[in-house]
Amino acid sequence: MCGIVGYVGNKNAQDFLISGLKRLEYRGYDSAGIVTISGDNKAALIRAEGKIANLEDKVAKNKRDDKIGIGHTRWATHGEPSEKNAHPHKAGEIYLVHNGIIENYKELKKTLKEHKFASETDSEVLAALVESFYKGGKYPLADAVVQALKLVKGTYGVAVISEKNPDEVVVARSGSPLVIGVGNGETLIASDASALVGHTKRAIYLNDGEVAVIKKDSIEVKTLNAEPVSAKVEEIETNLAAIQKGGYEHFLLKEIMEQPESLKETLRGRLNVAEGSVRLGGPGLSEGELRKIKHLIIVGCGTAYHAGLLAGYYIEQFTPEITIETVIASEYRYRQAYIPEGSVALIVSQSGETADTLACLREIKRQGVKTIGIVNAIGSTIAREVDGGTYVHVGPEISVASTKAFTSQVIAMVMFGLTIAQAKGVKSTILKPYVEEIAELPEEIRRTLEDTNEKIAEIAKKYKDYEHAIYLGRDTAYPTSMEGALKLKEISYVDANAYAFGELKHGPLALVDDRFFELALVPEGALYEKTISNIQEVLARGGHIIAITNTDFDLPVENVVRIESQIKIFAPILMNLVLQLFAYYTTVAKGYNVDQPRNLAKSVTVE
Ligand code: G6P
């Protein structure tokens, strides 16, 4: 949440800051700002409410050729989205941008009598606190930042500059990501490596409790306790094409359509179809350790949580003597849950930065339980802190609503389940059908997207004015329906909720009337007849049903989307594509911002 950028070098700082903020806009987009400092110590602070485009207009009218600066795109926590609450915040001669939450800001504020507060933010308190140690340049900026951070409770990624030192930026992190881009005669800062793509391929990922003094040709990293750190320079693998729309109108549609390819990346080198087996190197568990697993805790938020739920349904189908508990990270972190012997935790996160998921990871690790990451963002905090992991490798996901990550998270977790089953000696005749279908999925995903795309666009137009939707499924189609409802609500603002079909009679059936439409998932299989009976019950009460099925279906519902595919076990994955497209086209029909839905952000780095 919130994006941070910074620049020091020989080029125009404003240019990098604006282009970097645009790349990070998915992290928050209610206001933004930059400050640059000229060689003769004059700062230009420019801030604007709303999207980066508003800031860009203002900057265009105030062009400067400064070579150092910092910038920020905000997702409001303390104080409404407004220009005065936008970062950078100023205190004396220093300017600060902050990502995270200063939990003890009220107590700290009381001690900062000399500063006249201009905003309602916790971040300005931090700026004033730094200034109280900097004392107008009497002490080194880095020392002042360290003194201030030692008093702070909460999370932060910060970048600070001073009019007095127009050659250095001080950055630090605790709980919120910060990446330093190592350039030629320039050093760049970003809260996410995507802002650095095209500028440099070399990056240093700062760790919690580290602070760095950044100049155009030097980077000095230390801990808050002044111990020197020899920072590792890593390669940024992302290329420019991966973070551009590539001819699509929206990132969301691009990312939905990319799924045949992104899933192939997840599978690459990991399947042996002839043997019906799976090989994952990343988790780093021996056969013996895999055999001993009795309990899986799957932790995630939002879409990652739904992926965990769906994977759990699959894994228990073929893995003997195992219990699976999929949990919402923000809940689990405060529960007094008993973790039984033989547990392993799967930590699921596209961004690898979600604050609640990260907190669970740390707590679970503290209890001595092995943690395995199911992460997309390479080099992210979760990826670096887990004991082992399986990257999903779907490439950058930029639209706030997660799509391609979901599909690959489910399959990556199922593959992890298959490795446990293999180690436990489950017959390959049981596992092979799963492996075979997984191998076929990329092509079947491509076909399903192609076959259903136009029809779904038409259907979405018909239902665009409904304010309420009920998504229904049983078994593996139930978590799928939860994910579908989340997609619709987060981008098209339809009050969409999912229920297990069997729960209808226990409450939700009372809702059925002309204000609602129902999206029913009807996969072929053991529960088909029961699902049909449930749909009859909705029909009898005047429901407006869209059925999505991969088999014969002849009930008189309003619309049927039939998926033609030999995929059976993973049919819900194909149905989810239809739900993704449905949410996309509904949002387009309503004229809303597809990639940046109101009030949300992609990377939720505050709790
Ligand atoms: C936010 C995003 C969702 C995502 C969730 C968890 O809410 O908008 O798309 O599913 O965070 O994010 P993670 O990066 O941990 O998967």
Coordinates of C-alpha atoms in Angstrom, one line a residue, residues 44-597:
A44 CA 9.9 22.2 -5.0
L45 CA 7.0 20.4 -3.3
I46 CA 4.2 19.5 -5.6
R47 CA 1.2 17.5 -4.4
A48 CA -2.3 16.7 -5.8
E49 CA -5.4 15.0 -4.8
G50 CA -6.6 12.0 -6.9
K51 CA -4.7 10.1 -9.6
I52 CA -1.1 10.6 -10.6
A53 CA -2.3 12.3 -13.8
N54 CA -3.4 15.2 -11.6
L55 CA 0.1 15.5 -10.2
E56 CA 1.6 15.1 -13.6
D57 CA -0.4 18.1 -14.8
K58 CA 0.8 20.2 -11.9
V59 CA 4.4 19.1 -12.4
A60 CA 4.2 20.0 -16.1
K61 CA 3.4 23.6 -15.0
N62 CA 6.3 23.6 -12.6
K63 CA 9.2 21.9 -14.5
R64 CA 12.5 21.8 -12.7
D65 CA 15.8 20.2 -13.5
D66 CA 16.6 19.1 -10.0
K67 CA 18.7 15.9 -9.7
I68 CA 17.4 14.6 -6.4
G69 CA 13.9 13.9 -5.1
I70 CA 11.3 11.6 -3.5
G71 CA 7.7 10.9 -4.3
H72 CA 4.7 9.0 -3.0
T73 CA 1.3 7.7 -4.1
R74 CA -1.1 7.4 -1.2
W75 CA -3.7 5.0 0.0
A76 CA -5.2 6.9 2.9
T77 CA -5.0 5.4 6.4
H78 CA -5.0 8.5 8.7
G79 CA -6.8 11.5 7.3
E80 CA -9.0 11.8 4.2
P81 CA -7.4 11.8 0.7
S82 CA -6.6 15.5 0.2
E83 CA -3.7 17.6 -0.9
K84 CA -2.7 18.5 2.6
N85 CA -2.6 14.9 3.7
A86 CA -0.6 13.9 0.6
H87 CA 3.1 13.1 1.0
P88 CA 5.9 14.3 1.0
H89 CA 5.4 15.9 4.5
K90 CA 7.6 18.8 5.5
A91 CA 9.1 19.5 8.8
G92 CA 11.7 22.3 8.9
E93 CA 14.1 21.5 6.1
I94 CA 13.3 17.9 5.8
Y95 CA 10.8 16.1 3.5
L96 CA 9.6 12.6 4.2
V97 CA 7.5 10.0 2.4
H98 CA 6.1 7.0 4.4
N99 CA 4.4 3.8 3.7
G100 CA 3.0 1.9 6.7
I101 CA 1.4 3.0 10.0
I102 CA 2.9 4.8 13.0
E103 CA 0.8 3.2 15.7
N104 CA 2.1 5.5 18.6
Y105 CA 1.7 8.7 16.5
K106 CA -0.6 10.3 19.1
E107 CA 1.8 10.0 22.0
L108 CA 4.7 11.1 19.8
K109 CA 2.7 14.1 18.5
K110 CA 2.3 15.3 22.1
T111 CA 6.1 15.6 22.4
L112 CA 6.5 17.6 19.2
K113 CA 5.2 21.0 20.4
E114 CA 7.5 23.0 18.1
H115 CA 6.1 21.7 14.9
K116 CA 3.0 23.2 13.4
F117 CA 1.1 20.3 12.0
A118 CA -0.5 20.8 8.6
S119 CA -2.0 17.4 8.0
E120 CA -3.9 14.7 9.9
T121 CA -1.5 12.0 9.1
D122 CA 0.7 9.8 11.2
S123 CA 3.4 10.3 8.6
E124 CA 3.8 14.0 9.3
V125 CA 4.4 13.1 13.0
L126 CA 7.3 11.0 11.8
A127 CA 8.6 13.9 9.7
A128 CA 8.5 16.2 12.7
L129 CA 10.2 13.6 14.9
V130 CA 13.1 13.3 12.4
E131 CA 13.4 17.1 12.4
S132 CA 13.4 17.2 16.2
F133 CA 16.7 15.2 16.0
Y134 CA 18.0 16.8 12.9
K135 CA 17.6 20.3 14.3
G136 CA 17.9 22.1 11.1
G137 CA 21.0 20.3 10.0
K138 CA 22.9 20.3 13.3
Y139 CA 23.2 16.5 13.2
P140 CA 23.5 14.1 10.2
L141 CA 20.2 13.3 8.6
A142 CA 20.8 9.5 8.8
D143 CA 21.4 9.8 12.6
A144 CA 18.2 11.8 13.0
V145 CA 16.2 9.3 11.0
V146 CA 17.6 6.4 13.1
Q147 CA 16.9 8.2 16.4
A148 CA 13.3 8.9 15.3
L149 CA 12.7 5.3 14.1
K150 CA 13.9 3.9 17.4
L151 CA 10.9 5.7 19.0
V152 CA 8.4 4.5 16.5
K153 CA 5.9 1.6 17.0
G154 CA 4.4 0.3 13.8
T155 CA 5.5 -0.3 10.3
Y156 CA 7.3 1.9 7.8
G157 CA 9.1 2.2 4.6
V158 CA 10.5 5.8 4.6
A159 CA 12.5 8.0 2.4
V160 CA 13.8 11.3 3.7
I161 CA 15.7 14.2 2.1
S162 CA 16.8 17.6 3.4
E163 CA 17.2 20.9 1.6
K164 CA 20.5 21.2 3.4
N165 CA 21.9 18.0 1.8
P166 CA 20.8 17.9 -1.9
D167 CA 23.0 14.9 -2.6
E168 CA 21.6 12.2 -0.3
V169 CA 18.4 10.3 0.4
V170 CA 18.0 8.3 3.7
V171 CA 15.7 5.3 3.5
A172 CA 14.7 2.7 6.1
R173 CA 12.2 -0.1 6.4
S174 CA 10.4 -2.1 8.9
G175 CA 7.5 -4.1 7.5
S176 CA 7.0 -2.1 4.3
P177 CA 9.1 -2.9 1.3
L178 CA 11.9 -0.8 -0.1
V179 CA 14.1 -1.6 -3.1
I180 CA 17.2 0.4 -4.1
G181 CA 18.1 0.4 -7.8
V182 CA 21.8 0.5 -8.5
G183 CA 22.4 2.5 -11.6
N184 CA 25.3 4.1 -13.4
G185 CA 25.9 7.4 -11.7
E186 CA 22.4 7.3 -10.3
T187 CA 20.6 5.5 -7.5
L188 CA 16.9 4.9 -7.5
I189 CA 14.4 4.0 -4.8
A190 CA 11.1 2.3 -5.1
S191 CA 8.7 0.3 -2.9
D192 CA 8.4 -2.2 -5.7
A193 CA 11.0 -3.2 -8.3
S194 CA 8.5 -2.6 -11.2
A195 CA 9.2 1.1 -10.9
L196 CA 12.9 0.4 -11.6
V197 CA 12.4 -1.7 -14.8
G198 CA 14.0 0.0 -17.8
H199 CA 16.3 2.0 -15.6
T200 CA 18.5 -0.7 -14.0
K201 CA 18.5 -4.4 -13.6
R202 CA 20.4 -4.4 -10.3
A203 CA 18.6 -4.0 -7.0
I204 CA 19.2 -4.2 -3.3
Y205 CA 16.2 -5.3 -1.3
L206 CA 16.4 -3.6 2.1
N207 CA 15.5 -5.8 5.1
D208 CA 13.5 -4.9 8.2
G209 CA 15.6 -2.9 10.6
E210 CA 17.9 -1.5 8.0
V211 CA 18.7 2.1 7.0
A212 CA 20.6 3.2 4.0
V213 CA 22.3 6.5 3.0
I214 CA 21.9 6.8 -0.8
K215 CA 24.0 9.0 -3.0
K216 CA 24.3 9.0 -6.8
D217 CA 27.4 6.7 -6.7
S218 CA 27.2 5.1 -3.2
I219 CA 24.9 3.1 -1.1
E220 CA 25.7 2.6 2.6
V221 CA 23.4 0.1 4.4
K222 CA 23.4 -0.3 8.2
T223 CA 21.1 -1.7 10.9
L224 CA 19.3 0.7 13.2
N225 CA 22.0 -0.2 15.7
A226 CA 24.7 1.1 13.4
E227 CA 26.1 -2.3 12.4
P228 CA 27.3 -2.3 8.8
V229 CA 25.4 -4.6 6.4
S230 CA 27.0 -5.9 3.2
A231 CA 23.9 -5.7 1.0
K232 CA 23.4 -8.2 -1.7
V233 CA 22.8 -6.9 -5.2
E234 CA 20.2 -9.0 -7.0
E235 CA 19.0 -9.0 -10.6
I236 CA 15.5 -7.7 -11.5
E237 CA 14.0 -10.2 -13.9
T238 CA 10.9 -8.3 -15.0
N239 CA 11.0 -6.8 -18.5
L240 CA 9.2 -3.8 -19.7
A241 CA 6.6 -5.7 -21.8
A242 CA 5.4 -7.5 -18.7
I243 CA 4.3 -4.2 -17.0
Q244 CA 2.7 -2.7 -20.1
K245 CA -0.9 -3.2 -21.4
G246 CA 0.3 -4.8 -24.6
G247 CA -2.6 -3.7 -26.8
Y248 CA -5.3 -4.4 -24.2
E249 CA -7.5 -1.7 -23.0
H250 CA -7.1 -2.7 -19.4
F251 CA -4.5 -4.7 -17.4
L252 CA -7.3 -6.8 -16.0
L253 CA -8.2 -8.2 -19.4
K254 CA -4.6 -8.7 -20.3
E255 CA -4.0 -10.6 -17.2
I256 CA -7.1 -12.8 -17.6
M257 CA -6.0 -13.5 -21.2
E258 CA -2.5 -14.3 -20.2
Q259 CA -3.5 -17.3 -18.1
P260 CA -2.6 -20.0 -20.6
E261 CA 1.0 -18.6 -20.6
S262 CA 1.2 -17.7 -17.0
L263 CA 0.1 -21.1 -15.9
K264 CA 2.7 -22.7 -18.2
E265 CA 5.3 -20.7 -16.3
T266 CA 4.0 -22.2 -13.1
L267 CA 4.2 -25.7 -14.4
R268 CA 7.6 -25.4 -16.2
G269 CA 9.9 -28.3 -15.3
R270 CA 7.6 -29.4 -12.5
L271 CA 5.4 -32.1 -14.1
N272 CA 6.2 -35.5 -15.3
V273 CA 3.1 -36.5 -17.1
A274 CA 4.3 -40.0 -18.2
E275 CA 5.0 -41.0 -14.6
G276 CA 2.1 -39.0 -13.3
S277 CA 4.3 -37.2 -10.8
V278 CA 5.4 -33.8 -9.7
R279 CA 8.7 -32.4 -8.7
L280 CA 9.1 -29.2 -6.8
G281 CA 12.6 -28.1 -5.8
G282 CA 11.7 -25.0 -3.8
P283 CA 10.0 -26.2 -0.7
G284 CA 13.2 -28.0 0.4
L285 CA 11.5 -30.7 2.3
S286 CA 13.0 -34.2 2.3
E287 CA 10.9 -37.3 1.5
G288 CA 10.9 -38.1 5.2
E289 CA 9.7 -34.6 6.2
L290 CA 7.0 -34.8 3.5
R291 CA 5.8 -38.2 4.8
K292 CA 5.5 -36.8 8.3
I293 CA 3.1 -34.0 7.3
K294 CA -0.2 -34.5 9.1
H295 CA -1.7 -31.0 9.0
L296 CA -1.5 -28.2 6.5
I297 CA -2.3 -24.6 7.5
I298 CA -2.9 -22.5 4.4
V299 CA -2.7 -18.7 5.1
G300 CA -3.8 -15.9 2.8
C301 CA -5.9 -12.8 2.3
G302 CA -8.5 -12.0 -0.4
T303 CA -8.0 -14.0 -3.5
A304 CA -5.0 -15.8 -2.1
Y305 CA -7.3 -17.1 0.7
H306 CA -9.8 -18.3 -1.8
A307 CA -7.0 -20.1 -3.7
G308 CA -6.1 -21.8 -0.5
L309 CA -9.6 -22.9 0.2
L310 CA -9.9 -24.4 -3.3
A311 CA -6.5 -26.1 -3.1
G312 CA -7.5 -27.5 0.2
Y313 CA -10.6 -29.2 -1.3
Y314 CA -8.3 -30.8 -3.9
I315 CA -5.4 -31.9 -1.7
E316 CA -7.6 -33.7 0.8
Q317 CA -9.1 -35.7 -2.2
F318 CA -5.8 -37.5 -2.8
T319 CA -3.6 -37.1 0.3
P320 CA -4.3 -39.6 3.1
E321 CA -4.2 -38.9 6.8
I322 CA -4.0 -35.1 6.4
T323 CA -6.1 -32.3 7.8
I324 CA -6.2 -28.9 6.1
E325 CA -7.1 -25.6 7.6
T326 CA -7.3 -22.6 5.3
V327 CA -7.3 -19.4 7.3
I328 CA -7.7 -15.7 6.7
A329 CA -4.4 -14.1 7.8
S330 CA -5.9 -11.1 9.6
E331 CA -7.9 -13.4 11.8
Y332 CA -5.3 -16.1 12.3
R333 CA -2.6 -13.8 13.5
Y334 CA -4.7 -12.9 16.6
R335 CA -6.2 -16.4 17.3
Q336 CA -4.8 -18.7 20.0
A337 CA -4.9 -21.6 17.5
Y338 CA -3.3 -24.8 18.5
I339 CA -0.8 -26.0 15.9
P340 CA -0.6 -29.8 16.0
E341 CA 2.6 -31.8 15.6
G342 CA 3.4 -32.6 11.9
S343 CA 2.1 -29.2 10.7
V344 CA 3.5 -27.3 7.7
A345 CA 2.2 -23.9 6.7
L346 CA 1.6 -22.7 3.2
I347 CA 1.9 -18.9 3.0
V348 CA 0.0 -17.7 -0.1
S349 CA 0.6 -14.2 -1.4
Q350 CA 0.8 -12.7 -4.9
S351 CA 2.7 -9.6 -3.8
G352 CA 4.6 -11.3 -1.0
E353 CA 4.1 -8.1 1.0
T354 CA 0.6 -8.4 2.6
A355 CA 1.0 -7.2 6.2
D356 CA -1.3 -9.7 7.8
T357 CA 0.0 -12.7 5.9
L358 CA 3.6 -11.7 6.8
A359 CA 2.6 -11.4 10.4
C360 CA 1.2 -14.9 10.3
L361 CA 4.3 -16.2 8.7
R362 CA 6.5 -14.7 11.4
E363 CA 4.3 -16.1 14.2
I364 CA 4.0 -19.6 12.7
K365 CA 7.8 -19.6 12.2
R366 CA 8.3 -18.5 15.8
Q367 CA 6.4 -21.6 16.9
G368 CA 8.9 -23.8 15.0
V369 CA 6.6 -24.8 12.2
K370 CA 8.0 -25.1 8.6
T371 CA 6.7 -22.4 6.3
I372 CA 6.4 -22.8 2.5
G373 CA 5.7 -19.7 0.4
I374 CA 3.3 -19.8 -2.6
V375 CA 4.4 -16.4 -3.8
N376 CA 4.5 -14.5 -7.1
A377 CA 6.7 -11.5 -6.5
I378 CA 10.3 -12.6 -6.6
G379 CA 12.5 -11.2 -3.8
S380 CA 9.4 -10.0 -1.8
T381 CA 9.5 -10.1 1.9
I382 CA 7.4 -13.2 2.3
A383 CA 9.5 -15.0 -0.3
R384 CA 12.6 -14.1 1.6
E385 CA 11.4 -15.1 5.0
V386 CA 9.7 -18.5 4.4
D387 CA 11.8 -21.6 5.0
G388 CA 11.1 -22.8 1.4
G389 CA 8.8 -22.0 -1.4
T390 CA 7.3 -22.4 -4.8
Y391 CA 7.2 -19.3 -6.9
V392 CA 4.1 -19.2 -9.1
H393 CA 6.0 -17.2 -11.8
V394 CA 3.0 -15.5 -13.3
G395 CA 4.8 -12.3 -14.0
P396 CA 3.7 -8.9 -12.7
E397 CA 0.0 -8.6 -11.9
I398 CA -0.9 -5.0 -12.0
S399 CA -4.7 -4.8 -12.0
V400 CA -5.9 -4.6 -8.4
A401 CA -8.2 -7.5 -8.8
S402 CA -6.2 -10.7 -8.8
T403 CA -6.8 -13.2 -11.6
K404 CA -3.9 -15.0 -13.1
A405 CA -2.3 -15.3 -9.7
F406 CA -5.3 -17.2 -8.4
T407 CA -5.2 -19.9 -11.1
S408 CA -1.5 -20.5 -10.5
Q409 CA -1.7 -20.4 -6.8
V410 CA -4.3 -23.1 -6.8
I411 CA -2.3 -25.3 -9.1
A412 CA 1.0 -24.7 -7.3
M413 CA -0.6 -25.7 -4.0
V414 CA -2.2 -28.8 -5.6
M415 CA 1.3 -29.7 -6.9
F416 CA 2.7 -29.3 -3.4
G417 CA -0.1 -31.6 -2.2
L418 CA 0.8 -34.1 -4.9
T419 CA 4.4 -34.1 -3.6
I420 CA 3.2 -35.0 -0.1
A421 CA 1.0 -37.7 -1.5
Q422 CA 3.9 -39.2 -3.6
A423 CA 6.1 -39.2 -0.5
K424 CA 3.3 -40.9 1.5
G425 CA 3.2 -43.6 -1.1
V426 CA -0.2 -42.9 -2.8
K427 CA -0.5 -45.0 -5.9
S428 CA 0.3 -43.2 -9.1
T429 CA -3.0 -44.4 -10.5
I430 CA -4.7 -42.1 -8.1
L431 CA -2.4 -39.1 -8.7
K432 CA -2.0 -39.4 -12.4
P433 CA -5.4 -38.0 -13.4
Y434 CA -4.6 -34.9 -11.5
V435 CA -1.2 -34.5 -13.2
E436 CA -2.6 -35.2 -16.6
E437 CA -5.4 -32.6 -16.2
I438 CA -2.9 -30.0 -14.8
A439 CA -0.7 -30.5 -17.9
E440 CA -3.8 -30.0 -20.2
L441 CA -5.0 -26.9 -18.3
P442 CA -3.1 -24.2 -20.1
E443 CA -4.5 -25.2 -23.5
E444 CA -8.0 -25.7 -22.0
I445 CA -7.8 -22.3 -20.4
R446 CA -6.9 -20.8 -23.7
R447 CA -9.9 -22.5 -25.4
T448 CA -12.4 -21.6 -22.7
L449 CA -11.4 -17.9 -22.8
E450 CA -11.7 -17.9 -26.5
D451 CA -15.0 -19.7 -26.6
T452 CA -16.8 -17.8 -23.8
N453 CA -15.4 -14.3 -24.1
E454 CA -18.0 -12.7 -26.4
K455 CA -21.0 -14.5 -24.9
I456 CA -20.0 -13.3 -21.4
A457 CA -19.6 -9.7 -22.6
E458 CA -23.2 -9.9 -23.9
I459 CA -24.6 -11.4 -20.7
A460 CA -22.7 -8.9 -18.5
K461 CA -24.5 -6.1 -20.3
K462 CA -27.8 -7.5 -19.5
Y463 CA -27.1 -7.8 -15.8
K464 CA -25.2 -4.6 -15.3
D465 CA -27.9 -2.8 -13.4
Y466 CA -28.5 -5.3 -10.7
E467 CA -27.1 -4.2 -7.4
H468 CA -27.1 -7.7 -5.8
A469 CA -25.8 -11.0 -6.8
I470 CA -25.6 -14.4 -5.2
Y471 CA -22.9 -16.8 -6.3
L472 CA -23.5 -20.5 -5.6
G473 CA -21.5 -23.7 -5.8
R474 CA -20.9 -27.0 -4.0
D475 CA -17.6 -28.7 -3.2
T476 CA -14.7 -27.3 -5.3
A477 CA -17.2 -25.0 -7.0
Y478 CA -18.0 -23.4 -3.7
P479 CA -14.6 -21.6 -3.1
T480 CA -14.7 -20.9 -6.8
S481 CA -18.0 -19.0 -6.3
M482 CA -16.5 -17.1 -3.4
E483 CA -13.7 -15.9 -5.6
G484 CA -16.1 -15.0 -8.4
A485 CA -18.2 -13.0 -6.0
L486 CA -15.1 -11.2 -4.7
K487 CA -14.2 -10.2 -8.3
L488 CA -17.6 -8.8 -9.0
K489 CA -17.8 -6.8 -5.8
E490 CA -14.3 -5.4 -5.8
I491 CA -14.4 -3.9 -9.3
S492 CA -18.1 -3.4 -10.2
Y493 CA -19.3 -2.6 -6.7
V494 CA -22.2 -5.1 -7.0
D495 CA -23.1 -6.5 -3.6
A496 CA -22.1 -10.0 -4.5
N497 CA -21.9 -12.8 -2.0
A498 CA -21.2 -16.5 -2.3
Y499 CA -23.0 -19.3 -0.5
A500 CA -22.6 -23.1 -0.5
F501 CA -25.6 -24.4 -2.4
G502 CA -26.5 -26.5 0.6
E503 CA -26.7 -23.4 2.8
L504 CA -29.4 -21.8 0.7
K505 CA -32.3 -23.1 2.8
H506 CA -30.6 -21.8 6.0
G507 CA -31.0 -18.2 5.1
P508 CA -29.9 -16.9 1.7
L509 CA -33.0 -18.2 -0.1
A510 CA -35.0 -15.5 1.7
L511 CA -33.1 -13.0 -0.4
V512 CA -34.3 -14.3 -3.8
D513 CA -36.4 -11.6 -5.5
D514 CA -36.1 -9.3 -8.5
R515 CA -33.3 -7.2 -7.0
F516 CA -31.0 -10.2 -7.1
F517 CA -29.5 -12.4 -9.8
E518 CA -27.8 -15.7 -9.1
L519 CA -24.7 -17.2 -10.7
A520 CA -24.8 -21.0 -10.3
L521 CA -21.8 -23.2 -10.9
V522 CA -22.8 -26.6 -12.1
P523 CA -19.9 -28.9 -12.6
E524 CA -20.4 -32.5 -13.8
G525 CA -19.7 -35.0 -11.0
A526 CA -21.1 -36.7 -7.9
L527 CA -23.0 -33.6 -6.7
Y528 CA -24.5 -32.7 -10.0
E529 CA -28.0 -33.9 -9.2
K530 CA -28.0 -32.2 -5.8
T531 CA -26.9 -29.0 -7.5
I532 CA -29.8 -29.3 -10.0
S533 CA -32.3 -29.7 -7.1
N534 CA -30.9 -26.6 -5.5
I535 CA -31.3 -24.6 -8.7
Q536 CA -34.9 -25.8 -9.0
E537 CA -35.5 -24.3 -5.6
V538 CA -34.2 -20.9 -6.7
L539 CA -36.1 -21.1 -9.9
A540 CA -39.3 -21.9 -8.1
R541 CA -38.9 -18.6 -6.2
G542 CA -38.4 -16.5 -9.3
G543 CA -34.6 -16.4 -9.3
H544 CA -32.7 -14.8 -12.2
I545 CA -30.2 -17.5 -12.8
I546 CA -27.0 -17.6 -15.0
A547 CA -25.7 -21.2 -14.9
I548 CA -22.1 -22.0 -15.7
T549 CA -21.7 -25.7 -16.5
N550 CA -19.5 -28.2 -18.3
T551 CA -22.2 -30.7 -18.9
D552 CA -25.8 -31.1 -20.0
F553 CA -28.1 -28.6 -18.6
D554 CA -31.8 -28.1 -19.5
L555 CA -33.4 -26.1 -16.7
P556 CA -35.2 -23.0 -17.9
V557 CA -32.7 -20.5 -16.4
E558 CA -32.2 -17.1 -18.0
N559 CA -28.7 -17.9 -19.3
V560 CA -26.4 -20.8 -19.6
V561 CA -22.6 -20.7 -20.3
R562 CA -21.5 -24.1 -21.4
I563 CA -17.8 -24.9 -21.1
E564 CA -16.7 -27.5 -23.7
S565 CA -13.7 -29.2 -22.3
Q566 CA -12.4 -32.6 -21.3
I567 CA -11.2 -31.1 -18.0
K568 CA -13.2 -32.6 -15.2
I569 CA -11.4 -32.4 -11.9
F570 CA -10.3 -28.8 -12.5
A571 CA -13.5 -27.6 -14.2
P572 CA -14.0 -25.0 -11.4
I573 CA -10.7 -23.4 -12.6
L574 CA -12.3 -23.0 -16.1
M575 CA -15.5 -21.7 -14.5
N576 CA -13.6 -19.2 -12.6
L577 CA -12.3 -17.8 -15.9
V578 CA -15.9 -17.1 -16.9
L579 CA -16.5 -15.4 -13.5
Q580 CA -13.4 -13.3 -14.1
L581 CA -14.6 -12.2 -17.5
F582 CA -18.1 -11.6 -16.2
A583 CA -16.7 -9.2 -13.5
Y584 CA -14.6 -7.5 -16.1
Y585 CA -17.3 -6.9 -18.6
T586 CA -19.8 -5.9 -16.0
T587 CA -17.4 -3.2 -14.8
V588 CA -16.7 -2.0 -18.4
A589 CA -20.5 -1.9 -19.0
K590 CA -20.9 0.2 -15.9
G591 CA -18.1 2.5 -16.9
Y592 CA -16.0 2.1 -13.7
N593 CA -12.3 2.1 -13.4
V594 CA -11.4 -1.5 -14.0
D595 CA -7.8 -1.6 -12.9
Q596 CA -8.1 0.8 -10.0
P597 CA -11.3 0.2 -8.1

